[in-house]
Amino acid sequence: MAQYLLNLIQPDGDAPPPPEFLEPIMRDIAALNEEMRAAGVWVFAAGLHPASSATVLTPSGHDVLVTDGPFVEAKEHIGGFTLIDAPDLDAALEWGRKLARASTLPIEVRPVADGGE
Amino acid sequence: MTSIEAVFREAYGRAVAVLTRLLGDIDAAEEAVQDAFLTAVQRWPVDGVPPSPAGWIVTTARNRAVDRMRRESTRTERYVRAATEAALLDGPGEPTEEEGIVRDDRLRMLFTCCHPALAPAARVALTLRLVGGLTTAEIARAFLMPETTMAQRLVRAKGKIRDARIPYRVPTGADLPDRLAGVLAVVYLVFTEGHTASAGDELVRTDLCAEAIRLGRELVELMPDEPEALGLLALMLLTEARRTARVSPTGELVPLPDQDRSRWDTALVAEGQDLVRRCLRRGAPGPYQVQAAIQAVHSDAATAADTDWRQVVVLYDHLTALAPSPVVALNRAVAVAEVDGPAAGLAALAGVELPRSHLLPAVRADLLRRLGRTAEAVEAYDAALALAGTTAERTFLRRRRDESAAPDRSEGT
């Protein structure tokens, strides 16, 4: 069994979307998490604060520099992630598809190195 | 190409497909098959080519893989066991691969190479290498790319198959239609790149067309019940039949109405038309079958004037319903112009958008020229010239443009 990280790619907004927009999405994601647990594929999941809250640490000689993040300036950042067990990419993509539908966001599927071996 | 090279190309895909299943790794499979080829180069000139060269390569590659596994302690236990067991399954030197098993392995390889998680260019390169058996150098040459770039592309793609665990499996159920369409698209992409080379001085790159047709024949052999595979092969054969008539001795593009139809390859036309009839009888028309049927109508006409354009319009309407696209709309407009005149064709072009392609302005230019709207025609030819990619296309467009601008002078000479 391998592991895959499903990253939710979230656009950086000035203001968070209104609750009436978010509520059904959060409900769908919670339901999917339950479905993943029931299927035995769910390993871990978390939502993140906006990328503007990030801090970057960069090794420099003997020191480590502290700077305001995020590390890469972009219009979208990882807004949350789910780690799953899946036998192969096709199985991981199937769960990723469900997460894309539930979250209404693009999903980046990354295989975990030596996952589950 | 020598006979040994031809045998190698044929055997490569079959052998790598079988070995990938046994070893669970494409790179290890390729290494084993290349080892077997080295042995063949030494032995065949002395012992003669074996009766079943592909079977011999598979058996030898399998034995080489076992040897290699035993030598290299770094390999995981799993590979050693799989290979050893596989080797033990058949007697020494027997070309034992049953045709059905090889067929399944080749299908697995095809679907793996054409997996949607791979970039389209990577799918094409992998398919030509691992299914078609072309060398990296040959693929690089066909796409006018440095060999190192093509090698990197293949290494990266194989790395993704391994790291992301793209399964070595023929998709089933609901996934199959989409995935099959993806496989057909890769083969057709190879063909169109050969037929209308997007860059360079040559209008047609014959090597790519030949490879695409070879892959198309293989698809039909592997999936004899899939009418779209038949349709794709028919479409490629009917297009390929016109290859020599499509380019003038000076390398200029000759459009369909102006082609010398006696130069069409009658054997390819007959085979293509037979395939069209065969697949349409199945009663499950798809985009490739309808496109092939359109080409079959053209192939039926002894002269351009004999073309059954009404039938062509009907088929384009059908194609629009199945797989609408700007290119389909453009070709439909050309057919409409033949049935109802250039003004109707121009009207059918309304709303068609095809940015960055010379095709739309080129068709507009021709319709405007036939309507006698010279200034607009010249303007459209200029727009087409600015976008045309190959020398042959530009030469054709420039001549048409100059004829439109000064009809008296060009008609006289």
Short mmCIF file of C-alpha atoms in Angstrom, two decimals:
data_model
loop_
_atom_site.label_atom_id
_atom_site.label_comp_id
_atom_site.label_asym_id
_atom_site.label_seq_id
_atom_site.Cartn_x
_atom_site.Cartn_y
_atom_site.Cartn_z
CA MET A 1 0.00 0.00 0.00
CA ALA A 2 1.30 3.46 -0.88
CA GLN A 3 0.37 6.82 0.56
CA TYR A 4 -0.69 9.93 -1.29
CA LEU A 5 -1.00 13.52 -0.13
CA LEU A 6 -4.06 15.29 -1.53
CA ASN A 7 -3.33 19.03 -1.42
CA LEU A 8 -6.22 21.48 -1.67
CA ILE A 9 -5.12 24.40 -3.82
CA GLN A 10 -6.79 27.52 -2.48
CA PRO A 11 -6.82 30.97 -4.09
CA ASP A 12 -5.55 33.75 -1.80
CA GLY A 13 -8.58 36.00 -1.22
CA ASP A 14 -8.73 39.40 0.45
CA ALA A 15 -11.61 38.19 2.59
CA PRO A 16 -12.77 34.67 3.37
CA PRO A 17 -15.91 33.61 1.48
CA PRO A 18 -19.22 34.18 3.33
CA PRO A 19 -20.46 31.42 5.66
CA GLU A 20 -23.45 30.58 3.47
CA PHE A 21 -20.95 29.71 0.71
CA LEU A 22 -18.55 27.82 2.99
CA GLU A 23 -21.02 25.85 5.10
CA PRO A 24 -22.20 23.34 2.47
CA ILE A 25 -18.59 22.84 1.32
CA MET A 26 -17.36 22.15 4.86
CA ARG A 27 -20.26 19.72 5.29
CA ASP A 28 -19.34 17.87 2.07
CA ILE A 29 -15.67 17.67 3.09
CA ALA A 30 -16.61 16.33 6.53
CA ALA A 31 -18.82 13.70 4.89
CA LEU A 32 -15.97 12.69 2.57
CA ASN A 33 -13.59 12.39 5.54
CA GLU A 34 -16.11 10.04 7.12
CA GLU A 35 -16.35 8.03 3.90
CA MET A 36 -12.53 7.78 3.77
CA ARG A 37 -12.40 6.60 7.39
CA ALA A 38 -15.09 4.02 6.75
CA ALA A 39 -13.15 2.75 3.70
CA GLY A 40 -9.96 2.57 5.77
CA VAL A 41 -8.00 4.93 3.51
CA TRP A 42 -7.97 8.07 5.72
CA VAL A 43 -4.64 8.68 7.51
CA PHE A 44 -4.66 12.37 8.40
CA ALA A 45 -6.29 15.62 7.29
CA ALA A 46 -5.98 19.29 8.22
CA GLY A 47 -7.06 22.71 7.02
CA LEU A 48 -4.54 25.58 7.13
CA HIS A 49 -4.79 29.27 7.99
CA PRO A 50 -4.24 31.60 5.02
CA ALA A 51 -0.76 31.69 3.46
CA SER A 52 -0.36 35.27 4.75
CA SER A 53 0.03 33.76 8.24
CA ALA A 54 3.08 31.72 7.18
CA THR A 55 6.66 32.30 8.41
CA VAL A 56 9.72 31.07 6.51
CA LEU A 57 12.95 29.83 8.11
CA THR A 58 16.02 29.70 5.82
CA PRO A 59 19.34 28.12 6.85
CA SER A 60 22.21 30.59 6.29
CA GLY A 61 25.65 29.53 7.49
CA HIS A 62 25.28 28.75 11.20
CA ASP A 63 22.14 30.87 11.46
CA VAL A 64 18.60 30.38 10.41
CA LEU A 65 16.92 33.49 8.99
CA VAL A 66 13.32 34.27 9.90
CA THR A 67 11.19 36.04 7.31
CA ASP A 68 7.54 36.71 6.69
CA GLY A 69 6.06 34.03 4.37
CA PRO A 70 4.78 32.34 2.35
CA PHE A 71 7.90 30.85 0.73
CA VAL A 72 6.64 31.23 -2.83
CA GLU A 73 4.63 34.28 -3.87
CA ALA A 74 1.67 32.92 -5.83
CA LYS A 75 -2.02 33.51 -6.35
CA GLU A 76 -2.85 30.12 -4.85
CA HIS A 77 -1.43 28.19 -1.91
CA ILE A 78 -2.03 24.89 -0.17
CA GLY A 79 -5.11 25.50 1.95
CA GLY A 80 -5.32 22.06 3.49
CA PHE A 81 -4.43 18.45 2.89
CA THR A 82 -5.53 14.87 3.35
CA LEU A 83 -3.16 11.93 3.60
CA ILE A 84 -4.56 8.64 2.32
CA ASP A 85 -3.55 5.02 1.86
CA ALA A 86 -4.11 3.80 -1.69
CA PRO A 87 -2.77 0.83 -3.67
CA ASP A 88 -1.97 2.86 -6.80
CA LEU A 89 -2.41 6.22 -8.54
CA ASP A 90 -5.78 5.31 -10.07
CA ALA A 91 -7.20 4.62 -6.60
CA ALA A 92 -5.67 7.84 -5.23
CA LEU A 93 -7.08 9.84 -8.17
CA GLU A 94 -10.54 8.44 -7.46
CA TRP A 95 -10.42 9.81 -3.89
CA GLY A 96 -8.85 13.02 -5.19
CA ARG A 97 -11.78 13.43 -7.59
CA LYS A 98 -14.21 13.16 -4.69
CA LEU A 99 -12.24 15.74 -2.71
CA ALA A 100 -12.19 18.12 -5.72
CA ARG A 101 -15.97 17.83 -6.03
CA ALA A 102 -16.56 18.27 -2.28
CA SER A 103 -14.15 21.19 -1.83
CA THR A 104 -14.80 22.80 -5.27
CA LEU A 105 -11.01 23.33 -5.37
CA PRO A 106 -8.19 21.92 -7.53
CA ILE A 107 -6.43 18.98 -5.86
CA GLU A 108 -2.74 18.18 -6.25
CA VAL A 109 -2.03 14.47 -5.76
CA ARG A 110 1.53 13.79 -4.53
CA PRO A 111 2.85 10.28 -3.92
CA VAL A 112 4.59 9.92 -0.55
CA ALA A 113 8.14 8.59 -0.97
CA ASP A 114 8.38 5.00 0.32
CA GLY A 115 4.84 5.43 1.58
CA GLY A 116 3.56 2.42 3.48
CA GLU A 117 6.49 0.18 2.54
CA MET B 1 16.90 -1.10 -41.59
CA THR B 2 18.49 -4.55 -41.45
CA SER B 3 16.36 -7.59 -40.72
CA ILE B 4 17.77 -7.88 -37.20
CA GLU B 5 16.90 -4.23 -36.54
CA ALA B 6 13.38 -4.79 -37.85
CA VAL B 7 12.99 -7.89 -35.66
CA PHE B 8 14.27 -5.90 -32.68
CA ARG B 9 11.75 -3.14 -33.25
CA GLU B 10 8.94 -5.69 -33.49
CA ALA B 11 10.12 -7.68 -30.48
CA TYR B 12 10.99 -4.76 -28.20
CA GLY B 13 7.45 -3.76 -27.25
CA ARG B 14 6.28 -7.34 -26.78
CA ALA B 15 9.29 -8.31 -24.68
CA VAL B 16 9.31 -5.17 -22.52
CA ALA B 17 5.57 -5.56 -21.89
CA VAL B 18 5.95 -9.16 -20.69
CA LEU B 19 9.05 -8.41 -18.62
CA THR B 20 7.44 -5.37 -17.00
CA ARG B 21 4.67 -7.60 -15.67
CA LEU B 22 7.20 -10.15 -14.40
CA LEU B 23 9.65 -7.65 -12.87
CA GLY B 24 7.19 -4.95 -11.83
CA ASP B 25 9.48 -2.25 -13.18
CA ILE B 26 9.85 -0.77 -16.68
CA ASP B 27 13.54 0.15 -16.35
CA ALA B 28 14.48 -3.34 -15.20
CA ALA B 29 12.43 -4.79 -18.06
CA GLU B 30 14.19 -2.59 -20.64
CA GLU B 31 17.60 -3.54 -19.24
CA ALA B 32 16.80 -7.23 -19.49
CA VAL B 33 15.50 -6.89 -23.07
CA GLN B 34 18.58 -4.94 -24.11
CA ASP B 35 20.76 -7.67 -22.60
CA ALA B 36 18.84 -10.20 -24.69
CA PHE B 37 19.36 -8.09 -27.83
CA LEU B 38 23.12 -8.03 -27.17
CA THR B 39 23.08 -11.83 -26.95
CA ALA B 40 21.03 -12.01 -30.16
CA VAL B 41 23.52 -9.81 -32.02
CA GLN B 42 26.27 -12.25 -31.06
CA ARG B 43 24.38 -15.50 -31.66
CA TRP B 44 21.96 -14.95 -34.54
CA PRO B 45 24.58 -14.29 -37.25
CA VAL B 46 26.19 -17.63 -36.27
CA ASP B 47 23.21 -19.80 -35.25
CA GLY B 48 20.64 -18.19 -37.54
CA VAL B 49 17.52 -16.21 -36.52
CA PRO B 50 15.30 -18.43 -34.32
CA PRO B 51 11.84 -19.43 -35.63
CA SER B 52 10.08 -17.16 -33.12
CA PRO B 53 12.46 -14.21 -32.61
CA ALA B 54 10.14 -12.36 -30.20
CA GLY B 55 9.63 -15.50 -28.08
CA TRP B 56 13.39 -16.07 -28.04
CA ILE B 57 13.96 -12.47 -26.88
CA VAL B 58 11.35 -12.80 -24.12
CA THR B 59 12.83 -16.07 -22.84
CA THR B 60 16.41 -14.80 -23.03
CA ALA B 61 15.51 -11.47 -21.40
CA ARG B 62 13.80 -13.36 -18.61
CA ASN B 63 16.84 -15.54 -18.03
CA ARG B 64 19.13 -12.51 -18.18
CA ALA B 65 16.91 -10.76 -15.63
CA VAL B 66 17.20 -13.71 -13.28
CA ASP B 67 21.00 -13.73 -13.71
CA ARG B 68 21.16 -10.02 -13.04
CA MET B 69 18.94 -10.27 -9.97
CA ARG B 70 21.12 -13.02 -8.55
CA ARG B 71 24.25 -10.96 -9.17
CA GLU B 72 22.93 -7.70 -7.78
CA SER B 73 22.13 -8.13 -4.12
CA THR B 74 20.74 -4.58 -3.97
CA ARG B 75 17.56 -5.60 -5.76
CA THR B 76 14.62 -6.30 -3.53
CA GLU B 77 13.63 -9.82 -2.69
CA ARG B 78 10.32 -9.31 -4.46
CA TYR B 79 11.83 -8.83 -7.92
CA VAL B 80 14.14 -11.80 -7.52
CA ARG B 81 11.28 -14.05 -6.54
CA ALA B 82 9.00 -12.87 -9.33
CA ALA B 83 11.67 -13.30 -11.97
CA THR B 84 12.88 -16.60 -10.63
CA GLU B 85 9.41 -18.04 -10.47
CA ALA B 86 8.66 -16.75 -13.94
CA ALA B 87 11.83 -18.31 -15.27
CA LEU B 88 11.05 -21.60 -13.61
CA LEU B 89 7.60 -21.66 -15.16
CA ASP B 90 8.89 -22.52 -18.61
CA GLY B 91 11.44 -24.89 -19.98
CA PRO B 92 14.82 -23.67 -21.25
CA GLY B 93 14.80 -21.90 -24.61
CA GLU B 94 11.10 -22.41 -25.19
CA PRO B 95 9.28 -19.50 -26.80
CA THR B 96 6.50 -20.13 -24.33
CA GLU B 97 4.63 -16.88 -24.21
CA GLU B 98 1.06 -17.65 -25.07
CA GLU B 99 -0.32 -15.18 -27.55
CA GLY B 100 -3.19 -14.21 -25.21
CA ILE B 101 -0.86 -13.35 -22.33
CA VAL B 102 1.44 -11.28 -24.54
CA ARG B 103 -1.61 -9.50 -25.93
CA ASP B 104 -2.78 -8.59 -22.41
CA ASP B 105 0.68 -7.35 -21.47
CA ARG B 106 0.91 -5.16 -24.57
CA LEU B 107 -2.50 -3.68 -23.75
CA ARG B 108 -1.39 -2.99 -20.16
CA MET B 109 1.71 -1.23 -21.47
CA LEU B 110 -0.34 0.82 -23.92
CA PHE B 111 -2.76 2.03 -21.24
CA THR B 112 0.11 2.77 -18.86
CA CYS B 113 1.98 4.83 -21.49
CA CYS B 114 -1.21 6.76 -22.32
CA HIS B 115 -2.24 7.41 -18.70
CA PRO B 116 -3.91 10.83 -18.33
CA ALA B 117 -1.64 11.70 -15.38
CA LEU B 118 1.27 11.92 -17.86
CA ALA B 119 1.82 15.00 -20.04
CA PRO B 120 0.63 14.46 -23.64
CA ALA B 121 4.16 14.79 -25.05
CA ALA B 122 5.36 12.18 -22.55
CA ARG B 123 2.52 9.83 -23.55
CA VAL B 124 3.56 10.08 -27.20
CA ALA B 125 7.25 9.48 -26.44
CA LEU B 126 6.57 6.54 -24.10
CA THR B 127 4.18 4.91 -26.56
CA LEU B 128 6.66 5.16 -29.44
CA ARG B 129 9.45 3.79 -27.24
CA LEU B 130 7.74 1.08 -25.18
CA VAL B 131 4.96 -0.02 -27.54
CA GLY B 132 6.43 0.96 -30.92
CA GLY B 133 9.97 -0.13 -30.09
CA LEU B 134 11.60 2.99 -31.57
CA THR B 135 14.93 4.01 -30.09
CA THR B 136 15.21 7.28 -28.18
CA ALA B 137 17.37 8.62 -31.03
CA GLU B 138 14.69 7.75 -33.60
CA ILE B 139 11.94 9.45 -31.58
CA ALA B 140 14.10 12.54 -31.06
CA ARG B 141 14.83 12.73 -34.80
CA ALA B 142 11.14 12.35 -35.67
CA PHE B 143 10.25 15.29 -33.41
CA LEU B 144 13.30 17.35 -34.44
CA MET B 145 14.53 17.40 -30.86
CA PRO B 146 17.98 16.82 -29.36
CA GLU B 147 18.35 13.21 -28.23
CA THR B 148 19.28 14.28 -24.68
CA THR B 149 16.00 16.23 -24.36
CA MET B 150 13.98 13.22 -25.52
CA ALA B 151 15.95 10.93 -23.20
CA GLN B 152 15.19 13.24 -20.26
CA ARG B 153 11.51 13.28 -21.17
CA LEU B 154 11.40 9.47 -21.17
CA VAL B 155 13.34 9.18 -17.90
CA ARG B 156 11.05 11.69 -16.18
CA ALA B 157 7.90 9.97 -17.45
CA LYS B 158 9.11 6.54 -16.37
CA GLY B 159 10.06 8.06 -13.01
CA LYS B 160 6.51 9.31 -12.57
CA ILE B 161 5.05 5.91 -13.49
CA ARG B 162 7.26 4.35 -10.83
CA ASP B 163 6.99 6.99 -8.07
CA ALA B 164 3.28 7.73 -8.42
CA ARG B 165 2.51 4.04 -9.02
CA ILE B 166 0.62 4.40 -12.24
CA PRO B 167 -0.90 0.90 -12.38
CA TYR B 168 0.13 -1.63 -15.03
CA ARG B 169 -3.44 -2.51 -15.82
CA VAL B 170 -6.13 -2.29 -18.47
CA PRO B 171 -8.86 -0.06 -17.01
CA THR B 172 -12.27 -1.63 -16.58
CA GLY B 173 -15.88 -0.55 -16.41
CA ALA B 174 -16.72 3.13 -16.35
CA ASP B 175 -13.09 4.21 -16.82
CA LEU B 176 -12.51 2.27 -20.02
CA PRO B 177 -14.21 4.52 -22.63
CA ASP B 178 -12.31 7.65 -21.51
CA ARG B 179 -9.02 5.84 -21.22
CA LEU B 180 -9.47 4.18 -24.62
CA ALA B 181 -10.18 7.57 -26.17
CA GLY B 182 -6.90 8.72 -24.61
CA VAL B 183 -4.97 5.85 -26.22
CA LEU B 184 -6.51 6.51 -29.65
CA ALA B 185 -5.73 10.23 -29.26
CA VAL B 186 -2.03 9.50 -28.66
CA VAL B 187 -1.78 7.37 -31.80
CA TYR B 188 -3.65 9.98 -33.86
CA LEU B 189 -1.37 12.68 -32.44
CA VAL B 190 1.65 10.77 -33.76
CA PHE B 191 -0.05 10.52 -37.16
CA THR B 192 -1.10 14.17 -37.43
CA GLU B 193 2.36 15.33 -36.34
CA GLY B 194 3.73 13.22 -39.20
CA HIS B 195 1.03 14.20 -41.68
CA THR B 196 1.08 17.92 -41.01
CA ALA B 197 4.45 18.48 -39.44
CA SER B 198 4.02 21.55 -37.25
CA ALA B 199 7.53 22.75 -37.99
CA GLY B 200 10.38 22.29 -40.43
CA ASP B 201 10.78 22.28 -44.18
CA GLU B 202 9.10 18.94 -44.84
CA LEU B 203 5.31 18.99 -45.12
CA VAL B 204 4.98 15.31 -44.27
CA ARG B 205 7.22 13.31 -41.97
CA THR B 206 6.70 9.85 -43.35
CA ASP B 207 8.41 8.01 -40.49
CA LEU B 208 5.86 9.25 -37.96
CA CYS B 209 2.91 8.41 -40.26
CA ALA B 210 4.25 4.90 -40.76
CA GLU B 211 4.74 4.43 -37.01
CA ALA B 212 1.22 5.70 -36.25
CA ILE B 213 -0.27 3.28 -38.78
CA ARG B 214 1.78 0.45 -37.33
CA LEU B 215 0.47 1.35 -33.85
CA GLY B 216 -3.05 1.65 -35.30
CA ARG B 217 -2.81 -1.88 -36.74
CA GLU B 218 -1.62 -3.06 -33.35
CA LEU B 219 -4.61 -1.43 -31.63
CA VAL B 220 -6.98 -3.23 -33.99
CA GLU B 221 -5.16 -6.48 -33.35
CA LEU B 222 -5.31 -5.96 -29.58
CA MET B 223 -8.90 -4.66 -29.48
CA PRO B 224 -10.63 -6.27 -32.46
CA ASP B 225 -14.10 -5.50 -31.05
CA GLU B 226 -13.51 -1.77 -30.63
CA PRO B 227 -15.06 0.05 -33.62
CA GLU B 228 -13.26 3.32 -32.87
CA ALA B 229 -9.89 1.54 -33.17
CA LEU B 230 -10.99 0.34 -36.62
CA GLY B 231 -12.20 3.86 -37.42
CA LEU B 232 -8.88 5.40 -36.43
CA LEU B 233 -6.92 2.94 -38.58
CA ALA B 234 -9.26 3.57 -41.53
CA LEU B 235 -8.90 7.34 -41.11
CA MET B 236 -5.11 7.10 -41.10
CA LEU B 237 -4.98 4.73 -44.10
CA LEU B 238 -7.31 6.88 -46.23
CA THR B 239 -5.27 9.99 -45.38
CA GLU B 240 -1.96 8.20 -45.96
CA ALA B 241 -3.22 6.97 -49.37
CA ARG B 242 -3.06 10.57 -50.63
CA ARG B 243 0.42 11.32 -49.30
CA THR B 244 2.29 11.43 -52.61
CA ALA B 245 -0.50 13.39 -54.32
CA ARG B 246 -0.62 15.91 -51.47
CA VAL B 247 2.83 17.36 -52.07
CA SER B 248 3.93 18.69 -55.47
CA PRO B 249 7.37 17.84 -56.92
CA THR B 250 8.53 21.26 -55.68
CA GLY B 251 7.38 20.44 -52.12
CA GLU B 252 4.24 22.55 -52.26
CA LEU B 253 0.97 21.56 -50.57
CA VAL B 254 -1.63 20.32 -53.10
CA PRO B 255 -5.15 20.67 -51.65
CA LEU B 256 -7.63 17.82 -52.08
CA PRO B 257 -9.57 19.27 -55.07
CA ASP B 258 -6.34 19.81 -57.05
CA GLN B 259 -4.77 16.42 -56.35
CA ASP B 260 -3.97 14.00 -59.16
CA ARG B 261 -6.18 11.15 -57.96
CA SER B 262 -4.35 8.60 -60.11
CA ARG B 263 -1.46 9.06 -57.68
CA TRP B 264 -3.53 7.90 -54.70
CA ASP B 265 -2.47 4.55 -53.29
CA THR B 266 -5.38 2.34 -54.40
CA ALA B 267 -4.46 -0.52 -52.05
CA LEU B 268 -4.58 1.78 -49.00
CA VAL B 269 -7.85 3.35 -50.23
CA ALA B 270 -9.42 -0.10 -50.65
CA GLU B 271 -8.25 -1.24 -47.22
CA GLY B 272 -9.46 1.98 -45.59
CA GLN B 273 -12.87 1.83 -47.25
CA ASP B 274 -13.27 -1.81 -46.29
CA LEU B 275 -12.48 -0.91 -42.65
CA VAL B 276 -15.02 1.95 -42.73
CA ARG B 277 -17.72 -0.45 -43.90
CA ARG B 278 -16.69 -2.99 -41.27
CA CYS B 279 -16.79 -0.59 -38.34
CA LEU B 280 -19.97 1.23 -39.38
CA ARG B 281 -21.74 -2.14 -39.54
CA ARG B 282 -21.18 -2.40 -35.78
CA GLY B 283 -23.70 0.42 -35.33
CA ALA B 284 -21.65 2.27 -32.68
CA PRO B 285 -20.34 5.31 -34.56
CA GLY B 286 -17.71 7.48 -32.91
CA PRO B 287 -15.65 10.49 -33.99
CA TYR B 288 -12.87 8.49 -35.70
CA GLN B 289 -15.35 6.33 -37.62
CA VAL B 290 -17.26 9.37 -38.89
CA GLN B 291 -14.04 11.15 -39.88
CA ALA B 292 -12.97 7.99 -41.71
CA ALA B 293 -16.37 7.85 -43.43
CA ILE B 294 -15.89 11.44 -44.63
CA GLN B 295 -12.50 10.52 -46.08
CA ALA B 296 -14.09 7.44 -47.67
CA VAL B 297 -16.62 9.68 -49.48
CA HIS B 298 -13.73 11.74 -50.88
CA SER B 299 -11.90 8.56 -51.87
CA ASP B 300 -15.00 7.35 -53.74
CA ALA B 301 -14.97 10.34 -56.11
CA ALA B 302 -13.06 9.79 -59.36
CA THR B 303 -12.65 13.56 -59.70
CA ALA B 304 -13.12 16.43 -57.23
CA ALA B 305 -16.29 17.44 -59.13
CA ASP B 306 -17.76 13.97 -58.50
CA THR B 307 -17.56 14.40 -54.72
CA ASP B 308 -20.83 13.71 -52.93
CA TRP B 309 -20.64 16.95 -50.91
CA ARG B 310 -24.20 16.53 -49.57
CA GLN B 311 -23.10 13.28 -47.94
CA VAL B 312 -20.02 15.05 -46.58
CA VAL B 313 -22.19 17.78 -44.99
CA VAL B 314 -24.46 15.10 -43.44
CA LEU B 315 -21.41 13.35 -41.98
CA TYR B 316 -20.01 16.65 -40.61
CA ASP B 317 -23.39 17.32 -38.98
CA HIS B 318 -23.09 13.87 -37.40
CA LEU B 319 -19.54 14.62 -36.27
CA THR B 320 -20.64 17.98 -34.84
CA ALA B 321 -23.17 16.11 -32.68
CA LEU B 322 -20.57 13.54 -31.54
CA ALA B 323 -17.51 15.70 -31.03
CA PRO B 324 -17.99 19.40 -31.79
CA SER B 325 -14.82 21.43 -32.30
CA PRO B 326 -13.74 24.55 -34.20
CA VAL B 327 -11.87 22.39 -36.74
CA VAL B 328 -15.02 20.33 -37.38
CA ALA B 329 -17.02 23.56 -37.83
CA LEU B 330 -14.36 24.83 -40.25
CA ASN B 331 -14.41 21.67 -42.39
CA ARG B 332 -18.20 21.62 -42.32
CA ALA B 333 -18.18 25.19 -43.67
CA VAL B 334 -15.91 24.08 -46.54
CA ALA B 335 -18.41 21.32 -47.42
CA VAL B 336 -21.37 23.70 -47.10
CA ALA B 337 -19.64 26.06 -49.56
CA GLU B 338 -19.44 23.21 -52.09
CA VAL B 339 -23.17 22.43 -51.73
CA ASP B 340 -24.66 25.91 -51.33
CA GLY B 341 -21.92 28.24 -52.58
CA PRO B 342 -19.08 30.28 -51.00
CA ALA B 343 -21.46 32.81 -49.38
CA ALA B 344 -23.18 30.01 -47.45
CA GLY B 345 -19.75 28.66 -46.48
CA LEU B 346 -18.70 32.08 -45.20
CA ALA B 347 -21.94 32.29 -43.19
CA ALA B 348 -21.20 28.84 -41.70
CA LEU B 349 -17.82 30.20 -40.51
CA ALA B 350 -19.51 32.84 -38.37
CA GLY B 351 -18.64 32.34 -34.72
CA VAL B 352 -15.83 29.84 -35.43
CA GLU B 353 -12.71 30.73 -33.45
CA LEU B 354 -9.38 29.00 -34.00
CA PRO B 355 -6.63 31.23 -32.64
CA ARG B 356 -2.98 30.62 -33.61
CA SER B 357 -3.90 28.41 -36.57
CA HIS B 358 -3.58 29.43 -40.21
CA LEU B 359 -6.52 27.19 -41.18
CA LEU B 360 -9.39 29.59 -40.43
CA PRO B 361 -7.96 32.62 -42.31
CA ALA B 362 -6.87 30.28 -45.15
CA VAL B 363 -10.42 28.94 -45.60
CA ARG B 364 -11.90 32.45 -45.27
CA ALA B 365 -9.43 33.69 -47.87
CA ASP B 366 -10.43 31.00 -50.35
CA LEU B 367 -14.16 31.68 -49.91
CA LEU B 368 -13.62 35.46 -50.27
CA ARG B 369 -11.51 34.87 -53.39
CA ARG B 370 -14.32 32.80 -54.93
CA LEU B 371 -16.79 35.57 -54.10
CA GLY B 372 -14.55 38.07 -55.90
CA ARG B 373 -13.94 40.05 -52.68
CA THR B 374 -10.26 40.44 -53.60
CA ALA B 375 -9.06 42.99 -51.03
CA GLU B 376 -10.56 41.00 -48.13
CA ALA B 377 -9.16 37.77 -49.59
CA VAL B 378 -5.62 39.17 -49.75
CA GLU B 379 -5.95 40.40 -46.18
CA ALA B 380 -7.06 36.91 -45.04
CA TYR B 381 -4.19 35.24 -46.97
CA ASP B 382 -1.76 37.55 -45.18
CA ALA B 383 -3.26 36.57 -41.83
CA ALA B 384 -2.92 32.88 -42.77
CA LEU B 385 0.68 33.36 -43.98
CA ALA B 386 1.63 34.92 -40.65
CA LEU B 387 0.46 31.75 -38.84
CA ALA B 388 1.45 28.90 -41.23
CA GLY B 389 4.18 26.68 -39.74
CA THR B 390 5.74 24.76 -42.63
CA THR B 391 7.45 26.02 -45.77
CA ALA B 392 5.10 23.99 -48.01
CA GLU B 393 2.02 25.60 -46.49
CA ARG B 394 3.49 29.09 -46.77
CA THR B 395 4.49 28.56 -50.42
CA PHE B 396 0.95 27.44 -51.26
CA LEU B 397 -0.68 30.34 -49.44
CA ARG B 398 1.68 32.91 -50.97
CA ARG B 399 0.93 31.70 -54.51
CA ARG B 400 -2.83 31.80 -53.88
CA ARG B 401 -2.51 35.27 -52.37
CA ASP B 402 -0.53 36.60 -55.34
CA GLU B 403 -2.99 35.05 -57.81
CA SER B 404 -5.88 36.74 -56.00
CA ALA B 405 -4.11 40.08 -55.95
CA ALA B 406 -3.28 39.95 -59.68
CA PRO B 407 -5.54 37.36 -61.33
CA ASP B 408 -4.81 38.34 -64.97
CA ARG B 409 -1.07 38.03 -64.76
CA SER B 410 -1.00 34.68 -62.99
CA GLU B 411 -3.69 33.06 -65.16
CA GLY B 412 -1.73 33.99 -68.31
CA THR B 413 1.57 32.44 -67.36
#
